[in-house]
Tab-separated table of C-alpha atoms and ligand atoms in Angstrom:
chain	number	residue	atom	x	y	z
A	1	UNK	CA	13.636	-27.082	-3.182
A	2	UNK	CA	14.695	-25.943	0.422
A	3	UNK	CA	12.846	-23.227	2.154
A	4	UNK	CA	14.347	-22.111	5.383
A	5	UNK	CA	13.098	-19.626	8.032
A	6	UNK	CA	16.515	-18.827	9.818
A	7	UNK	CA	14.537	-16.461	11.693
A	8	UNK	CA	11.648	-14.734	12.103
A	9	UNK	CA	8.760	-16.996	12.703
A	10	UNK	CA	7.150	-15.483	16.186
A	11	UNK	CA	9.359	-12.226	16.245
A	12	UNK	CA	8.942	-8.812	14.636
A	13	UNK	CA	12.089	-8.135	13.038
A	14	UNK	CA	15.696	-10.178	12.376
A	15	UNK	CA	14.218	-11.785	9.263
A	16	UNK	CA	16.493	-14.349	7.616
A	17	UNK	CA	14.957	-16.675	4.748
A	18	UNK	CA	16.724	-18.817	2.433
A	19	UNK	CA	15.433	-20.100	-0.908
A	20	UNK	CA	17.609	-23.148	-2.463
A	21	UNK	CA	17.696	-25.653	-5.056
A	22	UNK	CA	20.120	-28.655	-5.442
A	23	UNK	CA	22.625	-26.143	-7.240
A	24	UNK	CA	21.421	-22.696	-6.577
A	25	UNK	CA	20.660	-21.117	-2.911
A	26	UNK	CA	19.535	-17.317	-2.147
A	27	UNK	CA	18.807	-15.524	0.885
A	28	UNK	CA	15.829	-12.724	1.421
A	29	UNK	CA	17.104	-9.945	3.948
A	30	UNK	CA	19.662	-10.506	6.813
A	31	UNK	CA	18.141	-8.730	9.498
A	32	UNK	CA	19.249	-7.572	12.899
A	33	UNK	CA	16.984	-8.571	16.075
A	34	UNK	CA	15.335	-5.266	16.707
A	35	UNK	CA	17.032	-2.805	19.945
A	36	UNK	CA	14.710	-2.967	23.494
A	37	UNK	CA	13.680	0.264	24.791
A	38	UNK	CA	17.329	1.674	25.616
A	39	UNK	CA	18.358	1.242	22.116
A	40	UNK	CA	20.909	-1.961	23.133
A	41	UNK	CA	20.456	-4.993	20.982
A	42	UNK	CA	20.575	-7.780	21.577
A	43	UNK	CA	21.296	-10.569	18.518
A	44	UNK	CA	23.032	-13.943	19.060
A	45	UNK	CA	23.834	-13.880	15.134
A	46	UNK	CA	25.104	-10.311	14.935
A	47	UNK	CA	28.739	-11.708	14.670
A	48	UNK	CA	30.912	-12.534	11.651
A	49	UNK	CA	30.865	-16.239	12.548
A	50	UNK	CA	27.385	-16.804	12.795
A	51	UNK	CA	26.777	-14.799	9.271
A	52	UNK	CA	29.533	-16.465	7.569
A	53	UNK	CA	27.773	-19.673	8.681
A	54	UNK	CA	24.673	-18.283	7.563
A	55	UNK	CA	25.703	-17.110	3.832
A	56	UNK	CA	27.960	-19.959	3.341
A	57	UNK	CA	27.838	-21.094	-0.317
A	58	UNK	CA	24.794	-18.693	-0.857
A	59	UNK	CA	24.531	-16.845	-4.595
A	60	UNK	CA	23.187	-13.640	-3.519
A	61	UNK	CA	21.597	-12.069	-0.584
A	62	UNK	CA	18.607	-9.476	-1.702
A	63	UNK	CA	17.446	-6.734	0.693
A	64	UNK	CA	13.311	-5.771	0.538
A	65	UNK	CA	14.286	-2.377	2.633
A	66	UNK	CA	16.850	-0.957	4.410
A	67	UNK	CA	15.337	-0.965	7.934
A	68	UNK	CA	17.579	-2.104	10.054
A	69	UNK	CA	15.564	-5.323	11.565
A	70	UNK	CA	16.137	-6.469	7.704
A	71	UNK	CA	19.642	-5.269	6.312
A	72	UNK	CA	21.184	-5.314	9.650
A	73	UNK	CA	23.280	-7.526	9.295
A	74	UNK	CA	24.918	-6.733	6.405
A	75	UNK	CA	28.744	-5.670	7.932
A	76	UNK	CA	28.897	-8.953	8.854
A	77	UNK	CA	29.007	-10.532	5.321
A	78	UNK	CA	32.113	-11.671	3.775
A	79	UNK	CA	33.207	-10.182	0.681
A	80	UNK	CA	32.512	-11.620	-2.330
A	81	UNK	CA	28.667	-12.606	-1.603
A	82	UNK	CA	26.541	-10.370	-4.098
A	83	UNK	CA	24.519	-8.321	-2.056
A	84	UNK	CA	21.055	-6.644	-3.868
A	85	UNK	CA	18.707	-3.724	-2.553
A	86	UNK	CA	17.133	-1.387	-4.436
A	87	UNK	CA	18.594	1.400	-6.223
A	88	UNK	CA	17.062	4.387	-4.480
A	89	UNK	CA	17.337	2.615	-0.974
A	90	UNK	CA	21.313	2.017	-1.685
A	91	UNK	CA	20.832	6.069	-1.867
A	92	UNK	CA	19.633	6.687	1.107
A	93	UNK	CA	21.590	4.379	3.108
A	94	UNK	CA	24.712	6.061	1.835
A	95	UNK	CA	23.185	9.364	3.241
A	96	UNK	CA	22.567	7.753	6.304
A	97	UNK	CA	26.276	6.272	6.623
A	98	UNK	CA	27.876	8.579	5.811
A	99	UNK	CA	26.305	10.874	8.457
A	100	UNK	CA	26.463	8.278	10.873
A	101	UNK	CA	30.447	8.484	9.876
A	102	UNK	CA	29.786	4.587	9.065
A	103	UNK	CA	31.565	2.884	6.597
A	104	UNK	CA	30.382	3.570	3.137
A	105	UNK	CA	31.932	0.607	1.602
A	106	UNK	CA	30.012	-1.551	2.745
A	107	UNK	CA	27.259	-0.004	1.023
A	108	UNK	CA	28.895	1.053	-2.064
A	109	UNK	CA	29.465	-2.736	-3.312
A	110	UNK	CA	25.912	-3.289	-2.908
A	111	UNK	CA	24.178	-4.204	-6.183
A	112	UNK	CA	20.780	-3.022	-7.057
A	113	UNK	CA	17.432	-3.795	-8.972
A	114	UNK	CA	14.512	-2.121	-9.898
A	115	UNK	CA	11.219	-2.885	-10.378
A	116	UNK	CA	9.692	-5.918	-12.059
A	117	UNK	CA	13.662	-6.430	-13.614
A	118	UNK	CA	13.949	-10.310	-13.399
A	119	UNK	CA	17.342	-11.127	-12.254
A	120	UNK	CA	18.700	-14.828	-12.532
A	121	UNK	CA	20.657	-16.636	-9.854
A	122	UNK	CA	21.736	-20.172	-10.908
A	123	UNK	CA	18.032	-21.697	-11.265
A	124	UNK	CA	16.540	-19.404	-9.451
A	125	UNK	CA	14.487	-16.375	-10.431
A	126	UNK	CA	13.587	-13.436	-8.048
A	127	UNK	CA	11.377	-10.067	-9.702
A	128	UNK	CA	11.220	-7.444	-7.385
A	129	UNK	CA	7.583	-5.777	-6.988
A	130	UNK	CA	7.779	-2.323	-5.715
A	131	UNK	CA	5.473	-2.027	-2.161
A	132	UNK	CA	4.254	1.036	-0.416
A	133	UNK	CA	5.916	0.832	3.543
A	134	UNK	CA	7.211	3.127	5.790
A	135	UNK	CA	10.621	2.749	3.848
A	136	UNK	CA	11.523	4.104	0.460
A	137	UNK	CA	12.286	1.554	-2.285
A	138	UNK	CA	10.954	-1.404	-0.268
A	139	UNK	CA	10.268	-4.449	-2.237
A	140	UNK	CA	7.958	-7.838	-2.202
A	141	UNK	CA	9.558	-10.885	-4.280
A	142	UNK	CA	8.695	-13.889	-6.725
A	143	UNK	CA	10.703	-16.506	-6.688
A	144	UNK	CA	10.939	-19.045	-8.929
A	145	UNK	CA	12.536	-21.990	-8.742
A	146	UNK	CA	12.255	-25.887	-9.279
A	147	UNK	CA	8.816	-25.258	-11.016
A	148	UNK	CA	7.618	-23.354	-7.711
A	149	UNK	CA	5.999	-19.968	-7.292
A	150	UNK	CA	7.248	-18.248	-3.879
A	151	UNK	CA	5.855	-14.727	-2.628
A	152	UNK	CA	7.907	-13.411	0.249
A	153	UNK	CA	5.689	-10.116	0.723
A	154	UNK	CA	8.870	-8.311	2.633
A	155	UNK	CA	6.998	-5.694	4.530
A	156	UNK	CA	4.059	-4.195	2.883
A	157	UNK	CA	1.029	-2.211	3.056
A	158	UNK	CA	-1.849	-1.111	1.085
A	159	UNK	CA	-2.808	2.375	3.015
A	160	UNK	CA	-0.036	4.285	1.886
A	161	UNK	CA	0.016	6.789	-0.867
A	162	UNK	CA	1.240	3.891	-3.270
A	163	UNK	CA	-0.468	1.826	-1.382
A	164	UNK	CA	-3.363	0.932	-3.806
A	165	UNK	CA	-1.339	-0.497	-7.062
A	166	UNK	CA	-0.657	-3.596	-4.493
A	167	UNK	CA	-3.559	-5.635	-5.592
A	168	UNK	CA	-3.586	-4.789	-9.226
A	169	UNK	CA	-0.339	-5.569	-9.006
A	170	UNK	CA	-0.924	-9.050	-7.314
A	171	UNK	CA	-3.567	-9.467	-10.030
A	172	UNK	CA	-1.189	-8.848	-12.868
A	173	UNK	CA	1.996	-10.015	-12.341
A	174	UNK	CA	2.044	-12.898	-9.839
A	175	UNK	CA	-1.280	-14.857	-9.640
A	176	UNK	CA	-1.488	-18.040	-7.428
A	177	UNK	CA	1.260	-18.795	-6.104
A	178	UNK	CA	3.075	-22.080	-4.384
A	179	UNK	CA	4.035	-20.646	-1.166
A	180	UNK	CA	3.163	-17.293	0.544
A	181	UNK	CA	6.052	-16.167	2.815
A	182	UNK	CA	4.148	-13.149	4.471
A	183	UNK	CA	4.811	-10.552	7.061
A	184	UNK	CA	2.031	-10.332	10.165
A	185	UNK	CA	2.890	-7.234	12.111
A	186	UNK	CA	-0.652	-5.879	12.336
A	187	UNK	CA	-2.074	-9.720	13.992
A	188	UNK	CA	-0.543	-8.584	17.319
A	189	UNK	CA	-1.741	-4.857	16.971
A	190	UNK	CA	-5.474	-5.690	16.306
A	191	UNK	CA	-6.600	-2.568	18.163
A	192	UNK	CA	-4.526	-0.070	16.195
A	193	UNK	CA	-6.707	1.878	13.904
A	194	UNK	CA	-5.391	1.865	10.550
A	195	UNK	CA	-5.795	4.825	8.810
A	196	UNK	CA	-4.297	6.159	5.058
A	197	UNK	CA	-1.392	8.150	4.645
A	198	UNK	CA	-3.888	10.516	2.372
A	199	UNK	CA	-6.044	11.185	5.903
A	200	UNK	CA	-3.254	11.616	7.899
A	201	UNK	CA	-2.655	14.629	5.530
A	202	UNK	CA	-5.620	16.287	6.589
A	203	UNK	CA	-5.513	15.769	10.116
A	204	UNK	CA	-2.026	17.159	10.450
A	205	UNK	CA	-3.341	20.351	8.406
A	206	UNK	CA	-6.070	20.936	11.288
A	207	UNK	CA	-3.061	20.950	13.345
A	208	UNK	CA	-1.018	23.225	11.320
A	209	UNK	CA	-3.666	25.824	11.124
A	210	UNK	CA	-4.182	25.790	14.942
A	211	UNK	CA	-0.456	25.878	15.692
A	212	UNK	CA	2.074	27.995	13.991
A	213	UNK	CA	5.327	26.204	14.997
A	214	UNK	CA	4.999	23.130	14.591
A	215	UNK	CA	7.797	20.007	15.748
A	216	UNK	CA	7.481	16.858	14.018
A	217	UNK	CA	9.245	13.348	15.865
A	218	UNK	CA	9.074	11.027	13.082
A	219	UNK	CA	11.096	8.855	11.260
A	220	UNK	CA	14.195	10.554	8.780
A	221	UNK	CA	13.630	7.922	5.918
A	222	UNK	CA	9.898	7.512	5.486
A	223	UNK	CA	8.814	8.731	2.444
A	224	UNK	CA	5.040	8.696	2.987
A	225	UNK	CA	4.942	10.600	6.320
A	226	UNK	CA	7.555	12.895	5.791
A	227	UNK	CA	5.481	13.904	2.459
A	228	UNK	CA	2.401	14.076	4.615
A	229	UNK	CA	3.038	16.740	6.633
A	230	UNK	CA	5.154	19.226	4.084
A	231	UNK	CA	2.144	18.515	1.949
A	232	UNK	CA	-0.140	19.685	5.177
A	233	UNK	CA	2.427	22.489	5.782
A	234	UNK	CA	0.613	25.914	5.168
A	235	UNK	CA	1.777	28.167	2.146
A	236	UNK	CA	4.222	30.640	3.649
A	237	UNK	CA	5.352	28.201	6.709
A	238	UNK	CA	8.903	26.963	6.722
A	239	UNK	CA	9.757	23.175	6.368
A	240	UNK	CA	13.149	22.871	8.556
A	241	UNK	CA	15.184	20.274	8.982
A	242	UNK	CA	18.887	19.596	9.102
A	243	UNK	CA	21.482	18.921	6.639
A	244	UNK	CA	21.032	15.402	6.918
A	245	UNK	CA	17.584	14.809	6.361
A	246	UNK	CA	17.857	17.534	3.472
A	247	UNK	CA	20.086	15.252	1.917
A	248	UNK	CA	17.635	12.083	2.215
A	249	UNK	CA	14.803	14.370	1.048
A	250	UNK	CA	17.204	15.090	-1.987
A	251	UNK	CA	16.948	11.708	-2.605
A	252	UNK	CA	13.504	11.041	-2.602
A	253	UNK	CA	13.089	14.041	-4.897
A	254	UNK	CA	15.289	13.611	-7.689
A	255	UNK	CA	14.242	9.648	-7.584
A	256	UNK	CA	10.375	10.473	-7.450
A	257	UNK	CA	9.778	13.626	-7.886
A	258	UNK	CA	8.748	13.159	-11.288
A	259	UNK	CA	6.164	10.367	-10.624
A	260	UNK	CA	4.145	12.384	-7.842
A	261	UNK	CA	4.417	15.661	-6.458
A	262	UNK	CA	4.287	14.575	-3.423
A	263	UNK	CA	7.368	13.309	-3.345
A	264	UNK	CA	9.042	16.254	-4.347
A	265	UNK	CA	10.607	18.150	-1.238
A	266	UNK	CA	11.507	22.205	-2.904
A	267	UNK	CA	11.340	25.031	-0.506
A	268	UNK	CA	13.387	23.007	2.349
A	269	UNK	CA	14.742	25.366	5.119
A	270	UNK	CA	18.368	23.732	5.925
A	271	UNK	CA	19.765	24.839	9.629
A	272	UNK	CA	21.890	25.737	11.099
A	273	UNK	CA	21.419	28.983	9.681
A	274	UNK	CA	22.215	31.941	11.689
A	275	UNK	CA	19.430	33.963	9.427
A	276	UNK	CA	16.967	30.870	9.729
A	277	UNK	CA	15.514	31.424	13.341
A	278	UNK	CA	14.427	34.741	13.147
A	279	UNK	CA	12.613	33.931	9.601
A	280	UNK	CA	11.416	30.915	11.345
A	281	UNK	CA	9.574	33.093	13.979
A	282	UNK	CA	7.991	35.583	11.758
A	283	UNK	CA	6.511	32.889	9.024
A	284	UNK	CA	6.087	29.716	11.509
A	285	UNK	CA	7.561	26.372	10.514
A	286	UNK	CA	6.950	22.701	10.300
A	287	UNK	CA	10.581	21.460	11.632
A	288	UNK	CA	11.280	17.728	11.706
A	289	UNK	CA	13.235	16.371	14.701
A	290	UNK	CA	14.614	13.457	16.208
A	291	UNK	CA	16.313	11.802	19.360
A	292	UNK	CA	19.952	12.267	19.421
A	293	UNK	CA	21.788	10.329	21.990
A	294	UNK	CA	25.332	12.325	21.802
A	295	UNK	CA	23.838	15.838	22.286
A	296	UNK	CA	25.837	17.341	19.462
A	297	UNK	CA	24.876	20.726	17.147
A	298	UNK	CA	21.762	18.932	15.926
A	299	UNK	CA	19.840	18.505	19.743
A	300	UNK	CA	21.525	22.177	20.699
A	301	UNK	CA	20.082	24.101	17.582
A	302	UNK	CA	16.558	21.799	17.628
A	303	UNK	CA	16.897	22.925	21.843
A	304	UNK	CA	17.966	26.855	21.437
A	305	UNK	CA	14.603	26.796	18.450
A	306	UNK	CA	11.954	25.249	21.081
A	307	UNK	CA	13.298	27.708	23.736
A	308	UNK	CA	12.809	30.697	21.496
A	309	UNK	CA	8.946	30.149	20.838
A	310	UNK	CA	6.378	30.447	23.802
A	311	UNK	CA	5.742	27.206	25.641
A	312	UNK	CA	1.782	28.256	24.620
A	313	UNK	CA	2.613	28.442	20.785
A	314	UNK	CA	4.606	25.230	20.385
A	315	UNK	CA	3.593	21.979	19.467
A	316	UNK	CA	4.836	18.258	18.847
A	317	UNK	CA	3.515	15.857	17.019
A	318	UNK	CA	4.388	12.415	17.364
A	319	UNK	CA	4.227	10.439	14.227
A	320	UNK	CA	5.830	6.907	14.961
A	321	UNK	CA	4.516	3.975	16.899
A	322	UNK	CA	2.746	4.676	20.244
A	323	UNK	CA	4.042	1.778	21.929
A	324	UNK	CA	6.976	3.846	21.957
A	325	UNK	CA	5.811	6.336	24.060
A	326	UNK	CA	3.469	4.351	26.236
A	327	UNK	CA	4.071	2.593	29.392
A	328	UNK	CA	5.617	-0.538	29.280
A	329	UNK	CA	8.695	-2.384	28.041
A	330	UNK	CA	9.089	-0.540	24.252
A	331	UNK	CA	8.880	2.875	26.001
A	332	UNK	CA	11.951	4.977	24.696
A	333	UNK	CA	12.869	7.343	27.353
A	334	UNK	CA	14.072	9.800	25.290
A	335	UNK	CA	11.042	10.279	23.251
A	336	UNK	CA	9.166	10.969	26.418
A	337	UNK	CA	12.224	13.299	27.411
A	338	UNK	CA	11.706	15.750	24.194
A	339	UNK	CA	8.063	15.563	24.571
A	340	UNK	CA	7.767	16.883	27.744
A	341	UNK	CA	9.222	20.078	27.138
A	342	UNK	CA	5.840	20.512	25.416
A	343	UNK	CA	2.679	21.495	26.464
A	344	UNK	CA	0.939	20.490	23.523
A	345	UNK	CA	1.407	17.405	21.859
A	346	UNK	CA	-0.797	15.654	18.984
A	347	UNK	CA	0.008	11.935	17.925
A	348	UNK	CA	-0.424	11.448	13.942
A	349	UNK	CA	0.439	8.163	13.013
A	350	UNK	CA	-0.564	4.842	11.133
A	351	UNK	CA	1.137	1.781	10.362
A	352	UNK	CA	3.850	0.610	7.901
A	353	UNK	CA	2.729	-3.006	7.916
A	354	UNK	CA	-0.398	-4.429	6.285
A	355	UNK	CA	-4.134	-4.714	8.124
A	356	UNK	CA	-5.315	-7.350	8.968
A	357	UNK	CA	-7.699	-6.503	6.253
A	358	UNK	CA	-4.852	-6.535	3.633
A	359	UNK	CA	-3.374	-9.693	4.912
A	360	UNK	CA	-6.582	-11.546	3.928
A	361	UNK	CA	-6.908	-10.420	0.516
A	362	UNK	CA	-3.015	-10.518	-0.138
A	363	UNK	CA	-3.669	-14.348	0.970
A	364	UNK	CA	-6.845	-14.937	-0.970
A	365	UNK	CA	-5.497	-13.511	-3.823
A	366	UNK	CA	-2.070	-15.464	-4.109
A	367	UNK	CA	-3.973	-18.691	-2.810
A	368	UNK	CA	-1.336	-20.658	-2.070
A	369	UNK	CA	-1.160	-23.962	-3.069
A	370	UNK	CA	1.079	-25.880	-0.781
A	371	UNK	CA	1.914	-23.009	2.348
A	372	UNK	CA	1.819	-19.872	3.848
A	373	UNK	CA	4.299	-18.894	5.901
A	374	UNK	CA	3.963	-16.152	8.676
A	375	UNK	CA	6.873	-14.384	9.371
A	376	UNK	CA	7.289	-10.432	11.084
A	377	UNK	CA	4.717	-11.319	14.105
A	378	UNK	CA	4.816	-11.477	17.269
A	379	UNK	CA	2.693	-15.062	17.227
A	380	UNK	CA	2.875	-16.971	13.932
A	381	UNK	CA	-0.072	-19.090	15.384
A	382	UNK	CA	-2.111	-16.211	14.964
A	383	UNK	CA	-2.350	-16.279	11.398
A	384	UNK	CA	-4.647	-19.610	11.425
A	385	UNK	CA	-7.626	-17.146	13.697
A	386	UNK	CA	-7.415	-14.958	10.345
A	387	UNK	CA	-7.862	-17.088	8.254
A	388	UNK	CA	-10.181	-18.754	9.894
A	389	UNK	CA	-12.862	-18.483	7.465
A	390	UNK	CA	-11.471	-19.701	4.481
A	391	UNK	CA	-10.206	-22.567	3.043
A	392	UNK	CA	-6.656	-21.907	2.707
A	393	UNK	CA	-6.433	-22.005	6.646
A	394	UNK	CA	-4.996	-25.459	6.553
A	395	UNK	CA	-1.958	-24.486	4.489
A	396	UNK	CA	-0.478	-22.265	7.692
A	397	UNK	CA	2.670	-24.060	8.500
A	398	UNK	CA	4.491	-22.582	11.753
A	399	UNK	CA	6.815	-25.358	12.271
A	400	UNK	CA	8.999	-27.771	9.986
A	401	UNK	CA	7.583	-29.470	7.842
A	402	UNK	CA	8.394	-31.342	4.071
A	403	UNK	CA	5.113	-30.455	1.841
A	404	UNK	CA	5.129	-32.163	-1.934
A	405	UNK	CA	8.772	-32.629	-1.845
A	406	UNK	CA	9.686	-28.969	-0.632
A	407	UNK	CA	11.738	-29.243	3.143
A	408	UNK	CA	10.473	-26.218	5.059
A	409	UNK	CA	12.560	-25.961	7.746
A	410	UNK	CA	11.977	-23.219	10.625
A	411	UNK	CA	14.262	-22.671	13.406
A	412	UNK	CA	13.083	-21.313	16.080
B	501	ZN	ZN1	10.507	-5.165	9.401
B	502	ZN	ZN1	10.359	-2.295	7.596
């Protein structure tokens, strides 16, 4: 068996792994570098000649999420490779294309799985293990192949509201395993407190009861924090949003609605709505919004809304990453930009990616036998100062390597 890290190890983002055998070869996510802070990326493989190279003889690619730094590069892929995500996050990436007048097609011959279905490629094996993140549908894998156990974790986290069937589900269904491919966000962002989706609820309804109109700058397709604050929302307050993100919220609702209420999204206020602003005033609103680089209806409605209510009476919360809107080289202008037109503005937020916390027992519980694999941080090396105290620190492998017949091979 081949493992390869096309890329990966020592960068968040652009994740390429292959898994192959002698007759069978698959790849886990095809991932676009992620953009600097003016949005432009930069990706030496985001070309149809590098992919092609890349996917060459493959059996399937299989998506854990469709966040961009994973799925990214996905136009780029020939026809005729099967291409697997999950079911509900094939749903909301059609939402997304299709506003972002992208073409659909690319999405709509996109296979899906589900949960804990087994599907067989060649020798291979690959169940999908459904993972709280701050995606929708995002999935961990076992692979099985040549007699080998491999875990590629995808990105993962336990803090999030489904957050805490992760280790029962570790405990259950995979076991020890042969390798651990893991992500390590969270080892570069020791000092970020890592609160649960569950508290973030309450501090956004402290907010909420202070403030009665209420912006929210936060991602359109997490699932978790967009349920967070129409849970917080007060009865009789508006949730707003636009056509767009009512759609992904449709989603979300008729996929898993059923299996928690908090994922159902009723009572959504759509604009623009020439009756919706003055209704907005009277019963106060929680109104999602985002950055929009060509200033179309969307920035002009969300602009004509904050200029209605009282510079006193408004306020933003910022619920994604704060490196984003501190100083330094991941600062997005524009955030700062909409920000400042208020005078208030709270910062709600927690990670998407695992503590450090979570890493450990993640790699305690799989114990791998023969490696573990850091991939998604900044500094692979960082991984061996976690696991310091325990005796699977030996099995880090950060560098190419051929372990009990198994060629790992990581480019750089
Ligand atoms: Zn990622
Ligand atoms: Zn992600």
């Amino acid at each position: 068996m081949q493992i390869v890290i096309h890329r990966g190890i020592n960068q968040i983002g652009g994740c390429i792994t292959e898994i192959a055998t002698s007759t069978s070869r698959i790849l886990i996510d095809l991932g676009q570098n992620l953009p600097d802070n003016t949005g432009d990326i930069s990706d030496p493989l985001a070309n149809s000649e590098a992919v092609e190279r890349i996917v060459k003889g493959v059996d399937a690619i299989f998506y854990s999420h469709y966040h961009g730094d994973h799925v990214g590069l996905m136009e780029f892929v020939p026809e005729g490779v099967e291409q697997y995500i999950g079911s509900v996050a094939k749903e909301v990436m059609a939402v997304k294309a299709k506003y972002l007048r992208k073409e659909e097609c690319t999405i709509s011959i996109l296979k899906t799985f589900n949960k804990l279905n087994e599907i067989t490629k060649g020798n291979i094996t690959i169940i999908p293990f459904l993972v709280s993140h701050s995606a929708c549908d995002s999935y961990m894998f076992l692979i099985e192949a040549d007699g080998k156990k491999v875990l590629h974790t995808g990105d993962f986290r336990d803090h999030g509201y489904i957050g805490e069937g992760l280790i029962p589900a570790i405990k259950k269904y995979i076991g020890q395993v042969d390798f651990l491919i893991t992500e390590g966000t969270m080892l570069s962002r020791s000092n970020e407190k890592v609160p649960t989706e569950s508290h973030l609820q309450m501090m956004a309804r402290k907010l909420m009861h202070k403030h009665k109109y209420v912006f929210v700058l936060g991602s359109s397709t997490d699932i978790d924090r967009i349920a967070t604050f129409h849970k917080a929302n007060p009865d009789g307050r508006l949730f707003v949003c636009d056509s767009y993100q009512a759609e992904v919220l449709d989603v979300f609702t008729h996929n898993n609605g059923a299996y928690s209420g908090l994922y159902k999204f009723d009572n959504i206020s759509v604009f623009p709505d020439s009756n919706l602003l003055k209704n907005m005033i009277d019963k106060g609103f929680c109104m999602m919004i985002r950055c929009n680089k060509n200033k179309g209806k969307y920035s002009k409605f969300t602009d004509l809304v904050i200029d209605r209510i009282p510079k006193s009476d408004r306020m933003a919360i910022y619920s994604m990453w704060s490196g984003y809107i501190a100083e330094g080289r991941n600062q997005k202008t524009e955030y700062i930009e909409l920000l400042s037109k208020f005078d208030n503005v709270g910062q709600i937020h927690t990670s998407g990616h695992a503590s450090q916390e979570c890493l450990i027992k993640v790699c305690n519980l799989t114990a791998p036998r023969l490696a573990i694999i850091p991939i998604h941080s900044e500094n692979s090396e960082n991984f061996r100062q976690l696991l310091s105290y325990t005796d699977i620190n030996s099995r880090i492998v950060t560098a190419s390597e051929c372990i009990n017949g198994v060629d790992i091979i990581i480019r750089e």
